[in-house]
Tab-separated table of C-alpha atoms (C1' of nucleotides) in Angstrom:
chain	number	residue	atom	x	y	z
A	1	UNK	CA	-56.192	53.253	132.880
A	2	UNK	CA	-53.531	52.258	130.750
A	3	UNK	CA	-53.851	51.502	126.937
A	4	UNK	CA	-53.679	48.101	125.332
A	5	UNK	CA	-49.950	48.212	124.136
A	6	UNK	CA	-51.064	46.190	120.689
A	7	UNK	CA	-52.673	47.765	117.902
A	8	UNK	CA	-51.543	51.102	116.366
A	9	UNK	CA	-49.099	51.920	119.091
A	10	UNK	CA	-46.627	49.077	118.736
A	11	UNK	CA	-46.879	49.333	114.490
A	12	UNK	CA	-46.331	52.883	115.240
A	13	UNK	CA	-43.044	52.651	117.290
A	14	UNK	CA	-41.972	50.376	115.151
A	15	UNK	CA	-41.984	52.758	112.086
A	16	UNK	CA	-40.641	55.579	114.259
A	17	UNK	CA	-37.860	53.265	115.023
A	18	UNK	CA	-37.336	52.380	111.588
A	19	UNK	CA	-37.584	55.801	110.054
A	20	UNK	CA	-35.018	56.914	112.348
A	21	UNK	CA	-32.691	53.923	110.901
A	22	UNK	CA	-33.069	55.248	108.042
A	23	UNK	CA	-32.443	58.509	108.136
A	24	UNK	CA	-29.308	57.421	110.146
A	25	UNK	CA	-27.954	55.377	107.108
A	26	UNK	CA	-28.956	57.763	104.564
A	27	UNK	CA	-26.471	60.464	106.632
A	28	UNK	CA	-24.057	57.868	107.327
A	29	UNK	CA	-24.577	57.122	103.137
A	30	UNK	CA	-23.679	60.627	102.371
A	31	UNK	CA	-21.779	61.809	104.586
A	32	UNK	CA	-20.113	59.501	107.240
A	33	UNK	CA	-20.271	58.539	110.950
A	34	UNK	CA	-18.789	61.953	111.353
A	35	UNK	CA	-22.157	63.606	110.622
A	36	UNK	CA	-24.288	61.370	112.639
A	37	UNK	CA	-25.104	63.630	115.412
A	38	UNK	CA	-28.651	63.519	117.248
A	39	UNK	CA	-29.183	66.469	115.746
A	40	UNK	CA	-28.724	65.688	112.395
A	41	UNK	CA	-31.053	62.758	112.419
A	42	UNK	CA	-33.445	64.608	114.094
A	43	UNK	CA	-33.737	67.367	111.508
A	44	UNK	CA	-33.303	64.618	108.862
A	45	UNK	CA	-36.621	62.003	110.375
A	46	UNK	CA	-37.921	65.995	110.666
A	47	UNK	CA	-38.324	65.064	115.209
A	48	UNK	CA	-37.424	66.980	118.341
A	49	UNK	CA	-33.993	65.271	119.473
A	50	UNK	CA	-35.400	64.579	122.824
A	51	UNK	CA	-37.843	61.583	120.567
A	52	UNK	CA	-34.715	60.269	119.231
A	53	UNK	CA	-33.966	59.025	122.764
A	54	UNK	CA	-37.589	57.629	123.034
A	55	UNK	CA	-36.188	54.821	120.723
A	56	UNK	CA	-32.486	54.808	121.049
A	57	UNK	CA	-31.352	55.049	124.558
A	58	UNK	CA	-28.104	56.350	123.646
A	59	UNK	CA	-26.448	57.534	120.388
A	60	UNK	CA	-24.084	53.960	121.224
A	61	UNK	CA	-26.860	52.101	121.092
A	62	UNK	CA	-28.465	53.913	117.709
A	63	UNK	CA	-24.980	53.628	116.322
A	64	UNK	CA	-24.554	49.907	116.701
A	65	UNK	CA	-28.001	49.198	115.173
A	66	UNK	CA	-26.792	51.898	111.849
A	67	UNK	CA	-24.041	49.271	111.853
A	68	UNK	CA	-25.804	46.136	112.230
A	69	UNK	CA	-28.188	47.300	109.335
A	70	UNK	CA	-26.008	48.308	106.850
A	71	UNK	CA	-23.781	45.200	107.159
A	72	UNK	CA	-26.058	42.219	107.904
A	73	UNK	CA	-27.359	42.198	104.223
A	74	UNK	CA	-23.936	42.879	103.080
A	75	UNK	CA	-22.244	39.914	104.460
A	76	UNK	CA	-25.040	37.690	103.924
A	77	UNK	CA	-24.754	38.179	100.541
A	78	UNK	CA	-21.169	37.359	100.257
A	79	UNK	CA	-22.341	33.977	102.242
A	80	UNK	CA	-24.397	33.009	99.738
A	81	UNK	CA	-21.828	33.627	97.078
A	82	UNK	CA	-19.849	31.700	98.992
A	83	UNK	CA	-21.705	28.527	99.782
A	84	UNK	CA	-24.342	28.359	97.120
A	85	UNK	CA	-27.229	25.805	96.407
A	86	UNK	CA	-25.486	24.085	93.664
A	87	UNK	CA	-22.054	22.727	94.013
A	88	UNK	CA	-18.877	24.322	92.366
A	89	UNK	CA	-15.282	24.549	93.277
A	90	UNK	CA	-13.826	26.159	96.359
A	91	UNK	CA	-11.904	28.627	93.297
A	92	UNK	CA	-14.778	29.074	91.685
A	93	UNK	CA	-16.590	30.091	95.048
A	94	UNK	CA	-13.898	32.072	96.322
A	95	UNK	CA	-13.873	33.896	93.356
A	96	UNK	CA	-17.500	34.909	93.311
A	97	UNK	CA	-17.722	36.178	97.131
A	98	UNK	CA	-14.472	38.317	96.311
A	99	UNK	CA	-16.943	39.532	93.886
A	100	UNK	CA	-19.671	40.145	95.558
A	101	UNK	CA	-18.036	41.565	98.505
A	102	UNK	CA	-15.861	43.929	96.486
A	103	UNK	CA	-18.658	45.329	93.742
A	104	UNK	CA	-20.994	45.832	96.450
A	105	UNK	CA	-18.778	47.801	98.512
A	106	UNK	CA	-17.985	49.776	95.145
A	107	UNK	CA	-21.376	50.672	94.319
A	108	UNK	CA	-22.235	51.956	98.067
A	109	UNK	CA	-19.066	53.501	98.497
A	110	UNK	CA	-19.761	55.902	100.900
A	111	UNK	CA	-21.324	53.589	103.134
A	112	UNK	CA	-19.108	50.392	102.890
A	113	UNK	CA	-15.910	53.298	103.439
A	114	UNK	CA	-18.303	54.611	106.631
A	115	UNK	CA	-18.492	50.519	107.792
A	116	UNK	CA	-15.294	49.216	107.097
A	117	UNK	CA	-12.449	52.262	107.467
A	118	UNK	CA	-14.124	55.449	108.515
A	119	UNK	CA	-13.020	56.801	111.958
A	120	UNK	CA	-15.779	56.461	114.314
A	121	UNK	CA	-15.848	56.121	118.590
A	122	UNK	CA	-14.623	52.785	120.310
A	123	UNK	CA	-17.880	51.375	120.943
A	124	UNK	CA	-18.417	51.270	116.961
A	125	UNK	CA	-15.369	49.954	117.017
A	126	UNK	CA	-16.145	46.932	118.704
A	127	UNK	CA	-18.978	46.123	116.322
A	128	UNK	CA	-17.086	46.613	113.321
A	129	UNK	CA	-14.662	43.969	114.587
A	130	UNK	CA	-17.079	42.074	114.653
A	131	UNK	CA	-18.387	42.724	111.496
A	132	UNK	CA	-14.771	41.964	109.536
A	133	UNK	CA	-14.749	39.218	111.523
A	134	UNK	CA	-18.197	37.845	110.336
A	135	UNK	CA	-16.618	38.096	106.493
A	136	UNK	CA	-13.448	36.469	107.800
A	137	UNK	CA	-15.593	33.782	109.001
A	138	UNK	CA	-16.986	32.981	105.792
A	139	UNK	CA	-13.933	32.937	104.119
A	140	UNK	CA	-11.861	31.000	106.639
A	141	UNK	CA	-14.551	27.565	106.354
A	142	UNK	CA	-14.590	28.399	102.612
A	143	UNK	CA	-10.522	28.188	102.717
A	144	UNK	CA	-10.446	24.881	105.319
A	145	UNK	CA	-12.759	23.245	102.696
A	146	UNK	CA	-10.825	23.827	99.953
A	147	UNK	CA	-7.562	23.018	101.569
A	148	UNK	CA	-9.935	19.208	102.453
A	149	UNK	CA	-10.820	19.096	99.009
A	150	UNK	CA	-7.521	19.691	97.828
A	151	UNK	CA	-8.094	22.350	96.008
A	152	UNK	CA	-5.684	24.602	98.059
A	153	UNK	CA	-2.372	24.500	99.707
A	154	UNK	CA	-2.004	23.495	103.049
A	155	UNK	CA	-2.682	26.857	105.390
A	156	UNK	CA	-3.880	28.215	108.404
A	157	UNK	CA	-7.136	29.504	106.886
A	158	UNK	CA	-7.881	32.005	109.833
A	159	UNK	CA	-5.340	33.829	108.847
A	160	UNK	CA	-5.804	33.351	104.651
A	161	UNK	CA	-9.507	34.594	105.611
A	162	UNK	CA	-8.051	38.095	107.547
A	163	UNK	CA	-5.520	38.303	105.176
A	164	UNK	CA	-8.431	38.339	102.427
A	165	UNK	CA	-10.690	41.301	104.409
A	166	UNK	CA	-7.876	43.204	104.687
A	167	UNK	CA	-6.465	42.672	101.084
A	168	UNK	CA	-10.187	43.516	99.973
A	169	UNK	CA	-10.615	46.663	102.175
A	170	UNK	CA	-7.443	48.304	101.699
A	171	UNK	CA	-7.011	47.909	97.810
A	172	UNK	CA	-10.801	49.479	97.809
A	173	UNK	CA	-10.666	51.961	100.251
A	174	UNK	CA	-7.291	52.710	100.375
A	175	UNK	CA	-5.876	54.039	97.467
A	176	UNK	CA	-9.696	55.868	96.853
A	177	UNK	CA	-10.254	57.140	100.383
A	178	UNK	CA	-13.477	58.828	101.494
A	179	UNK	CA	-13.510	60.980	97.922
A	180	UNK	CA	-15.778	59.409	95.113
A	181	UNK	CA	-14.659	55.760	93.280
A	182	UNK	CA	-15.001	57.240	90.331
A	183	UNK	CA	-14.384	54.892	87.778
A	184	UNK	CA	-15.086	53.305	85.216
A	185	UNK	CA	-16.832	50.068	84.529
A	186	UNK	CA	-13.845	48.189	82.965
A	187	UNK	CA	-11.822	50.017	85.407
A	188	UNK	CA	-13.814	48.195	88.160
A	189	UNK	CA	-13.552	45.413	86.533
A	190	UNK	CA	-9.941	45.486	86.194
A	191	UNK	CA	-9.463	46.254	89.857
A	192	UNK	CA	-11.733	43.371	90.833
A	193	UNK	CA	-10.157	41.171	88.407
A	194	UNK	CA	-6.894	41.882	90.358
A	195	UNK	CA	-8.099	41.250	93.547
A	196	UNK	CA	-8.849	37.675	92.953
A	197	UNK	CA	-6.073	37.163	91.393
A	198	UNK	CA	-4.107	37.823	94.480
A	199	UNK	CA	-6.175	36.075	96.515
A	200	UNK	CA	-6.253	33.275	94.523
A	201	UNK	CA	-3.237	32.895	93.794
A	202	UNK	CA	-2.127	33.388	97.496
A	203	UNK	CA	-4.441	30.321	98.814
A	204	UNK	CA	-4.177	27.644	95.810
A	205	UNK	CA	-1.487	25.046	95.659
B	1	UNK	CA	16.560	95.101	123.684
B	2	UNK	CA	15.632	91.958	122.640
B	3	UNK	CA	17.417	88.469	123.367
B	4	UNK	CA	20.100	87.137	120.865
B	5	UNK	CA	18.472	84.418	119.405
B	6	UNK	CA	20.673	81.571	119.078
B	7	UNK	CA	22.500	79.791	122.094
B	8	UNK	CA	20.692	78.407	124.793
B	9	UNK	CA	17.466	79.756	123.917
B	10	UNK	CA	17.363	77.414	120.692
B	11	UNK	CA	18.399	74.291	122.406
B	12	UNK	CA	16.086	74.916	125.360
B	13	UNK	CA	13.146	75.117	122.176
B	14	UNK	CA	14.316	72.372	120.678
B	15	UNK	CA	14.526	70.294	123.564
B	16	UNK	CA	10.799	71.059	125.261
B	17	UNK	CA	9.560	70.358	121.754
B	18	UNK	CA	11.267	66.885	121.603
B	19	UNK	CA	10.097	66.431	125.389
B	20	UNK	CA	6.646	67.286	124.091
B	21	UNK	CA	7.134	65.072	121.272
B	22	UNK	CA	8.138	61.749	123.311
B	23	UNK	CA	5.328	62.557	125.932
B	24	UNK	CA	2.575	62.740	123.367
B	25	UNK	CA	4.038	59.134	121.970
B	26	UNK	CA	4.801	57.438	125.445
B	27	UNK	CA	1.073	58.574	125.546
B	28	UNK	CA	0.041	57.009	122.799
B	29	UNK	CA	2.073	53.929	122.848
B	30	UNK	CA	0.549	53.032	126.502
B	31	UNK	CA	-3.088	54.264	125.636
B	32	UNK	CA	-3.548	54.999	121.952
B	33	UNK	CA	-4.759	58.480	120.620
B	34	UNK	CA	-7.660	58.551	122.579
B	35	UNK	CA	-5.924	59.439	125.629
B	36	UNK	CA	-3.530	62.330	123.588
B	37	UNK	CA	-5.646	65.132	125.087
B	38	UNK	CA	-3.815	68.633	125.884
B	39	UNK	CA	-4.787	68.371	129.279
B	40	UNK	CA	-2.902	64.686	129.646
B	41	UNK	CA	-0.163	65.761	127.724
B	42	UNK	CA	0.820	68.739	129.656
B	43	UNK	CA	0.569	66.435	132.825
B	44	UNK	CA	3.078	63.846	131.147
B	45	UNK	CA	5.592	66.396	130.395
B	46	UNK	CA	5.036	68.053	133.603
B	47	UNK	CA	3.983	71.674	131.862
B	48	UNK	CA	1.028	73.146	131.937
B	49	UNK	CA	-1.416	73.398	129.306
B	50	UNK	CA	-1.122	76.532	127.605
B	51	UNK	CA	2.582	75.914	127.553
B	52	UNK	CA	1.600	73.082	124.852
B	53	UNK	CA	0.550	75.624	122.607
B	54	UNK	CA	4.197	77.639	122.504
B	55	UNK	CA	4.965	74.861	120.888
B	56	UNK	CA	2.701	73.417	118.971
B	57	UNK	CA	0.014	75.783	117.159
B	58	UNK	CA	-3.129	73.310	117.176
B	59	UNK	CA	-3.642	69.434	118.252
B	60	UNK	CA	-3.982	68.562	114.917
B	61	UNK	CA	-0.439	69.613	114.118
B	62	UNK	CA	0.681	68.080	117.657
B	63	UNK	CA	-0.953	64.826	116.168
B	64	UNK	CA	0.719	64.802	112.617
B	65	UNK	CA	4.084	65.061	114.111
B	66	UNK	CA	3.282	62.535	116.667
B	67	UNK	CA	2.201	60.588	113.630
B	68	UNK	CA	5.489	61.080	111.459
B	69	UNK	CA	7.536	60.838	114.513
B	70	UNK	CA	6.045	57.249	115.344
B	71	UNK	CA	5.986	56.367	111.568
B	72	UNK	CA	9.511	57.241	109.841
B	73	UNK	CA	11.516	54.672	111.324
B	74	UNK	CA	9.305	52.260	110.877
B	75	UNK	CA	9.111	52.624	107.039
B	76	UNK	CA	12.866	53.375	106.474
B	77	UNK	CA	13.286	49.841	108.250
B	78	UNK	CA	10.833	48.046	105.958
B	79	UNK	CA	12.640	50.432	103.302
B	80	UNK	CA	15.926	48.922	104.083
B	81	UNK	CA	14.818	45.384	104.144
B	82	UNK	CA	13.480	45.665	100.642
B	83	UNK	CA	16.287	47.219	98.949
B	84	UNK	CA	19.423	46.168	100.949
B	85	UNK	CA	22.870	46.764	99.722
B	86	UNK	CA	23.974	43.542	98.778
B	87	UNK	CA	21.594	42.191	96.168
B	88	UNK	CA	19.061	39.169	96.530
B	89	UNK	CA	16.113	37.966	94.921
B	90	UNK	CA	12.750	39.715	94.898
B	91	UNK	CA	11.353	37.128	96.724
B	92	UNK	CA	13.993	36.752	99.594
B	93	UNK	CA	13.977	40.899	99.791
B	94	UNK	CA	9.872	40.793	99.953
B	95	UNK	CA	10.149	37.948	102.625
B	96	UNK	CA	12.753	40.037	104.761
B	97	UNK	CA	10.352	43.036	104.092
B	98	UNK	CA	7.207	41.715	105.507
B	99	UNK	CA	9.319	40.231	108.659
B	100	UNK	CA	10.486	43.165	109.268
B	101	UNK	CA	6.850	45.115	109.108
B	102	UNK	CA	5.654	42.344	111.442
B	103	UNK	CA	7.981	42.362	114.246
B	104	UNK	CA	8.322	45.525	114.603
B	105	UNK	CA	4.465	45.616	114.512
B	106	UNK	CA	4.143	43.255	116.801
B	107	UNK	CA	7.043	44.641	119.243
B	108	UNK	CA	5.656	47.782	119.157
B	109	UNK	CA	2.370	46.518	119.720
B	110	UNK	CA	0.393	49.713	121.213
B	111	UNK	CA	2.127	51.861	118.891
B	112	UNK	CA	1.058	49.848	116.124
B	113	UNK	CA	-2.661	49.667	116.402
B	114	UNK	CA	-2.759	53.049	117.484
B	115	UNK	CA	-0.558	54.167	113.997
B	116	UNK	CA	-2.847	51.719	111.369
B	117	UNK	CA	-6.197	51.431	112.919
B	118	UNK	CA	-7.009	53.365	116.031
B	119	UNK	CA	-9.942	55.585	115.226
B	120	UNK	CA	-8.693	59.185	115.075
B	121	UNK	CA	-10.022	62.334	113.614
B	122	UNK	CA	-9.971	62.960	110.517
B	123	UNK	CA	-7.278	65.267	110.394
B	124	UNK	CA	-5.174	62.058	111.024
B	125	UNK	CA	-6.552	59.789	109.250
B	126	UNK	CA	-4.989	62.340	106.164
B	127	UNK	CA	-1.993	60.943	107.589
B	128	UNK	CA	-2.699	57.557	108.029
B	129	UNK	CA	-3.107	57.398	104.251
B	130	UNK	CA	0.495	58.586	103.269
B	131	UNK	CA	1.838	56.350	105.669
B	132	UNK	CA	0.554	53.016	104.934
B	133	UNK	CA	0.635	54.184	100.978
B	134	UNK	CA	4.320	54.820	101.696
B	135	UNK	CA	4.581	51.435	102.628
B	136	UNK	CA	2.426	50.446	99.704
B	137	UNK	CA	4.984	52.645	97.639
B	138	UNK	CA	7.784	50.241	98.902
B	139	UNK	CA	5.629	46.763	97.952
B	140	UNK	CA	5.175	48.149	94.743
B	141	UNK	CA	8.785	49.314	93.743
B	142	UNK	CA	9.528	45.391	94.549
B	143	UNK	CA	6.768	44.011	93.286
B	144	UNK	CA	7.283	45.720	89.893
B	145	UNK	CA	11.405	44.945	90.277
B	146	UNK	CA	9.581	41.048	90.446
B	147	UNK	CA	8.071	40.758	87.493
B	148	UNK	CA	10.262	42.666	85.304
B	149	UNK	CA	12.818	40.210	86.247
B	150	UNK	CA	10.469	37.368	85.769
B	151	UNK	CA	10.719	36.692	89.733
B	152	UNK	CA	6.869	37.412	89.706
B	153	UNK	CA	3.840	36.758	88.384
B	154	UNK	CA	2.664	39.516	85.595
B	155	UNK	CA	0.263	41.886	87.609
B	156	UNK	CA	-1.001	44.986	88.841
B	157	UNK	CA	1.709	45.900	91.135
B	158	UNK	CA	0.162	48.743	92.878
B	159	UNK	CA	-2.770	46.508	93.515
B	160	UNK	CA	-0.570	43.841	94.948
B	161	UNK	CA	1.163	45.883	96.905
B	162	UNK	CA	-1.837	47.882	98.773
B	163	UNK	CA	-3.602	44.070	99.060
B	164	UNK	CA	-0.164	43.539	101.069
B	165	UNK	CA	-0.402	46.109	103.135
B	166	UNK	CA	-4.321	45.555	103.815
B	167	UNK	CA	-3.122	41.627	104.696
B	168	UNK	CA	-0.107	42.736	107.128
B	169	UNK	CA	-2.195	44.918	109.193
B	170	UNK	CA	-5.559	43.086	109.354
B	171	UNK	CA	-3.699	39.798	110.080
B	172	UNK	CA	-1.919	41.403	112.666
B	173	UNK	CA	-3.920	44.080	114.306
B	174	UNK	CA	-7.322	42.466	113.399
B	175	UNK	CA	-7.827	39.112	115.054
B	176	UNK	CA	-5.843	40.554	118.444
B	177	UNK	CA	-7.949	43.683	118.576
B	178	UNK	CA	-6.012	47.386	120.766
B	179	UNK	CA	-5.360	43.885	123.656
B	180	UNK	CA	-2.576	42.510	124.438
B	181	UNK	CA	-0.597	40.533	121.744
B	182	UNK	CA	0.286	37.661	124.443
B	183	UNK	CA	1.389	35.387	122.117
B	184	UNK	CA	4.929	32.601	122.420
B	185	UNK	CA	7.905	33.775	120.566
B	186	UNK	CA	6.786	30.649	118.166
B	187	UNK	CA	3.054	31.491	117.714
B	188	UNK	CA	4.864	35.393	116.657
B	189	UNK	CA	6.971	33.230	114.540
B	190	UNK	CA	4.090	31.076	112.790
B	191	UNK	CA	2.158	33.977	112.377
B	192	UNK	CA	4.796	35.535	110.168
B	193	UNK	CA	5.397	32.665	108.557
B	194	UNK	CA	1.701	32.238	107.153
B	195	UNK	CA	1.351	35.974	106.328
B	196	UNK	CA	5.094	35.811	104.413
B	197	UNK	CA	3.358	32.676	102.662
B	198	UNK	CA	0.262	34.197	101.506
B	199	UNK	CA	1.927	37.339	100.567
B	200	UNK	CA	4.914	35.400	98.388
B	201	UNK	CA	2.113	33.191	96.566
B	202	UNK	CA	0.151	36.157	96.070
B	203	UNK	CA	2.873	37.431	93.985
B	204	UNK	CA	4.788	34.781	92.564
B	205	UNK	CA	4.265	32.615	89.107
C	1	DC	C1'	21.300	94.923	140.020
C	2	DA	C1'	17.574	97.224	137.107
C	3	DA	C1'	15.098	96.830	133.051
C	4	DT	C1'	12.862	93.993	130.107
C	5	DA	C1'	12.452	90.007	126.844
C	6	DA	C1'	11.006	85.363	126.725
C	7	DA	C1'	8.696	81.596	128.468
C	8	DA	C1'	5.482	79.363	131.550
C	9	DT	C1'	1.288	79.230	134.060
C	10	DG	C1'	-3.473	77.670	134.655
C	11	DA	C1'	-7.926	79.543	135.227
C	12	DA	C1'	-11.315	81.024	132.163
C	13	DC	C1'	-13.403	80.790	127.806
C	14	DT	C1'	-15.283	78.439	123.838
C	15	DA	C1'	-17.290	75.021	120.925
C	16	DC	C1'	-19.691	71.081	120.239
C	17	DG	C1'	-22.627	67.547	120.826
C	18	DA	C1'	-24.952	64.164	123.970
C	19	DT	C1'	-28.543	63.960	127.217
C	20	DT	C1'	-32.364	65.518	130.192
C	21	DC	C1'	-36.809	67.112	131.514
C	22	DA	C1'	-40.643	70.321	132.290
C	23	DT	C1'	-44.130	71.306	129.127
C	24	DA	C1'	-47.188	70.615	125.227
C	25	DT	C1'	-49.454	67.736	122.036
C	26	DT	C1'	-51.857	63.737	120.589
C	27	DA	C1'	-54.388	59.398	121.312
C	28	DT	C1'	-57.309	56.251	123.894
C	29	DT	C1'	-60.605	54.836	127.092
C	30	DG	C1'	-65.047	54.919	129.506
D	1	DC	C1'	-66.449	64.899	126.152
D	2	DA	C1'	-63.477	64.394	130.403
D	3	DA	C1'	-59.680	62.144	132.156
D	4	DT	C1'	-55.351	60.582	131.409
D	5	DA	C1'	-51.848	57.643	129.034
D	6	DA	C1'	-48.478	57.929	125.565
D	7	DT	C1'	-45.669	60.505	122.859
D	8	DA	C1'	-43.283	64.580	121.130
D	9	DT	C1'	-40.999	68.890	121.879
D	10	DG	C1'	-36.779	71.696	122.155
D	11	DA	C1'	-34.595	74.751	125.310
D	12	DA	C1'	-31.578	74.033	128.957
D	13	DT	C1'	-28.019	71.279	131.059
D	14	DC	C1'	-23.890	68.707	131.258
D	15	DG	C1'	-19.398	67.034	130.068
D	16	DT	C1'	-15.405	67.118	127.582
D	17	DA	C1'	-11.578	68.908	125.489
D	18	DG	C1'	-9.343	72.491	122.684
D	19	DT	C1'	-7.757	77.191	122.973
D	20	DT	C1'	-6.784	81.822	124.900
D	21	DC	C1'	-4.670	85.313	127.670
D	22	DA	C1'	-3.734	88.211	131.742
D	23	DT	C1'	-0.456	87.317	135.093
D	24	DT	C1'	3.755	85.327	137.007
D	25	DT	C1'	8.227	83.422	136.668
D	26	DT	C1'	12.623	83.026	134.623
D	27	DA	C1'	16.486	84.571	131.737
D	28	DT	C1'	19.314	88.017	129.456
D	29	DT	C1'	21.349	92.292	128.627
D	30	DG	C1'	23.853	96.510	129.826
DNA sequence: CAATAAAATGAACTACGATTCATATTATTG
DNA sequence: CAATAATATGAATCGTAGTTCATTTTATTG
C-alpha cells in the first residue's frame, strides 16, 4: 500500500530540493559554473550523487533552476527601480535601475560574473539569453516611455535597452574579470557614476 | 646524418600549420568552438589526429592561435578606421570606427559570435579579454583624443570606451543569438545607424 | 639504391564528469 | 512488529574528447 504523498514527504522533498539549490549557488558564488559538478554539490548538500538525480533529472535541468534563482530576484529588483510606486522622471528612473542593477552585481560579484559572462554549456546559454533579455526588457518600455514623454530623443529603444546590458556588463565585468572587484567605495561610486552618465547621455535629447 | 633544416622541410611546416590553422577557423566560422575538437579537426584537414599534435603542443594553444588568427584583422581594421591618415574629427573617426566593427561583425557573422560570446573554456576566455580590451584600447585612445580637443564630453574614457564595446557586441550578437543574422541590407544599415547614435551621444557634449 | 631522419598514422590510453542501478537504509501503514 | 513504499547510497558504467606512442610511410643524404 502506497503512502499518502502529503504530509512530511512532500515538505521533505521540498527542502531536499531546496538545499540542493543552495548548495549549487553557494559553489556557483565561489567558484563558478566551472565547479558545479554533481559531485561537488553532492559533497557540498553532504548526499550520494545518485540523490541529486532524485530531484534534478539532469545537471541541464539543475543548472537552469541555479540560473533562474540567482537572477529572478536580481532583475526584479531593477524593475522596481525602474517603475516605482510614486511617479518620477524617465532620467530619474533610468538612473536608479542603472543603479541597482550595477551595485548589486558589484556586491555579488562572483555570482553576477558566473550569470552574466562566465563560460558555461549551451543549454545555460539559452537561459542566460533570456535572462539579459528580461533586463533589456525593462529598460526598452522604460526608454519608449521616455521617448512619449519627451524626455528622450527619438530612438529605437530595443536597441538603447541592449545597448544598456551590454554597456553595464562589460564596463563591470570586463575590465575586472573573474578576479575580485576590489575597490573601493568611492571607487564604486565613481564607476557607477560613469555608467549613467553614458547611458544617459546616450538616450536623452 | 640528420636532414638540413631549411628548404622544403620549412615550407612544408609552415604550410600544414597554416592548413591546420584555416581548418580549425573554417571550423569555427561554420559551427563555433564547440565543434573545434581534435578529432574534427584532423578530419577537416584530412590528417589524422596525432598529426595535430606535431604541430600544435595542446588544444589550448591550437585555440589561442585560432583566436589571434580570427581576431588581428579585425582590430587593425577598426584600428585603421579610428586613426586614418588624413585627419577628421573625433566624432566622424568614432562613427567610421563603430561601422567598421559592425559590418565586419555582421559579415562575418559565425565568426563573430563565436570570437565575443561563444562559451569556451577558460583558457580562451584569457583571450577573449585582450581582444575585446584591445578594442576597448582603441575607443579609449579616441575617446580621450575627444575631449582633449573639446570634441567630447569630459569623462572617464576607459569607461566609455569598454561601455562601447559592451553596446557593439550585445546589440549585435545579443538580440540575434549564434542564428542566422537574416536581416535586409537596410535593417544592417538601421541597425548601425542606432548603435553609431547611441554610441556618439554617449560621448559627445 | 641503402641507410636513416622526419613526418604521419590511428588505435589505444587517459581523464573527467554525467548518469545509472543494484543494494541498503529509512519511513509508513495496518 | 512485519511488510513494503520511499528514499538514499556510491561504485560502476558510459560517453566524450584530449593526448600518447609504437608502427608505418615518406623524404633526404651519400
Amino acid at each position: 500500500m502506497s503512502y499518502r504523498p502529503t504530509d512530511k514527504t512532500e515538505a521533505r522533498k521540498k527542502s531536499q530540493h531546496a538545499l540542493l539549490l543552495s548548495s549549487a549557488i553557494k559553489i556557483v558564488s565561489v567558484r563558478g559554473f566551472q565547479a558545479l559538478t554533481i559531485g561537488a554539490l553532492a559533497e557540498e548538500a553532504d548526499v550520494a550523487t545518485g540523490t541529486v538525480y532524485k530531484y534534478f533529472d539532469s545537471k541541464a535541468i539543475l543548472c537552469s533552476e541555479v540560473f533562474r534563482l540567482g537572477t529572478e530576484k536580481e532583475v526584479q529588483q531593477v524593475q522596481l527601480a525602474a517603475f516605482p510606486e510614486n511617479s518620477m522622471s524617465c532620467e530619474q528612473r533610468l538612473t536608479n535601475a542603472i543603479a541597482i542593477f550595477a551595485e548589486r552585481a558589484i556586491a555579488g560579484y562572483r555570482l553576477a560574473y558566473a550569470l552574466t559572462s562566465e563560460s558555461v554549456d549551451p543549454i545555460i546559454e539559452i537561459e542566460r539569453r533570456i535572462y539579459r533579455q528580461s533586463y533589456a526588457d525593462i529598460f526598452e518600455t522604460l526608454i519608449a516611455e521616455g521617448i512619449e514623454q519627451n524626455e528622450f530623443r527619438p530612438q529605437d529603444a530595443r536597441i538603447s535597452a541592449s545597448a544598456m546590458v551590454g554597456t553595464i556588463t562589460e564596463t563591470l565585468i570586463g575590465p575586472v574579470g573573474p578576479s575580485t572587484p576590489s575597490s573601493t567605495e568611492s571607487q564604486k561610486n565613481k564607476l557607477i557614476k560613469s555608467i549613467q552618465q553614458f547611458c544617459l547621455h546616450a538616450v536623452m535629447k
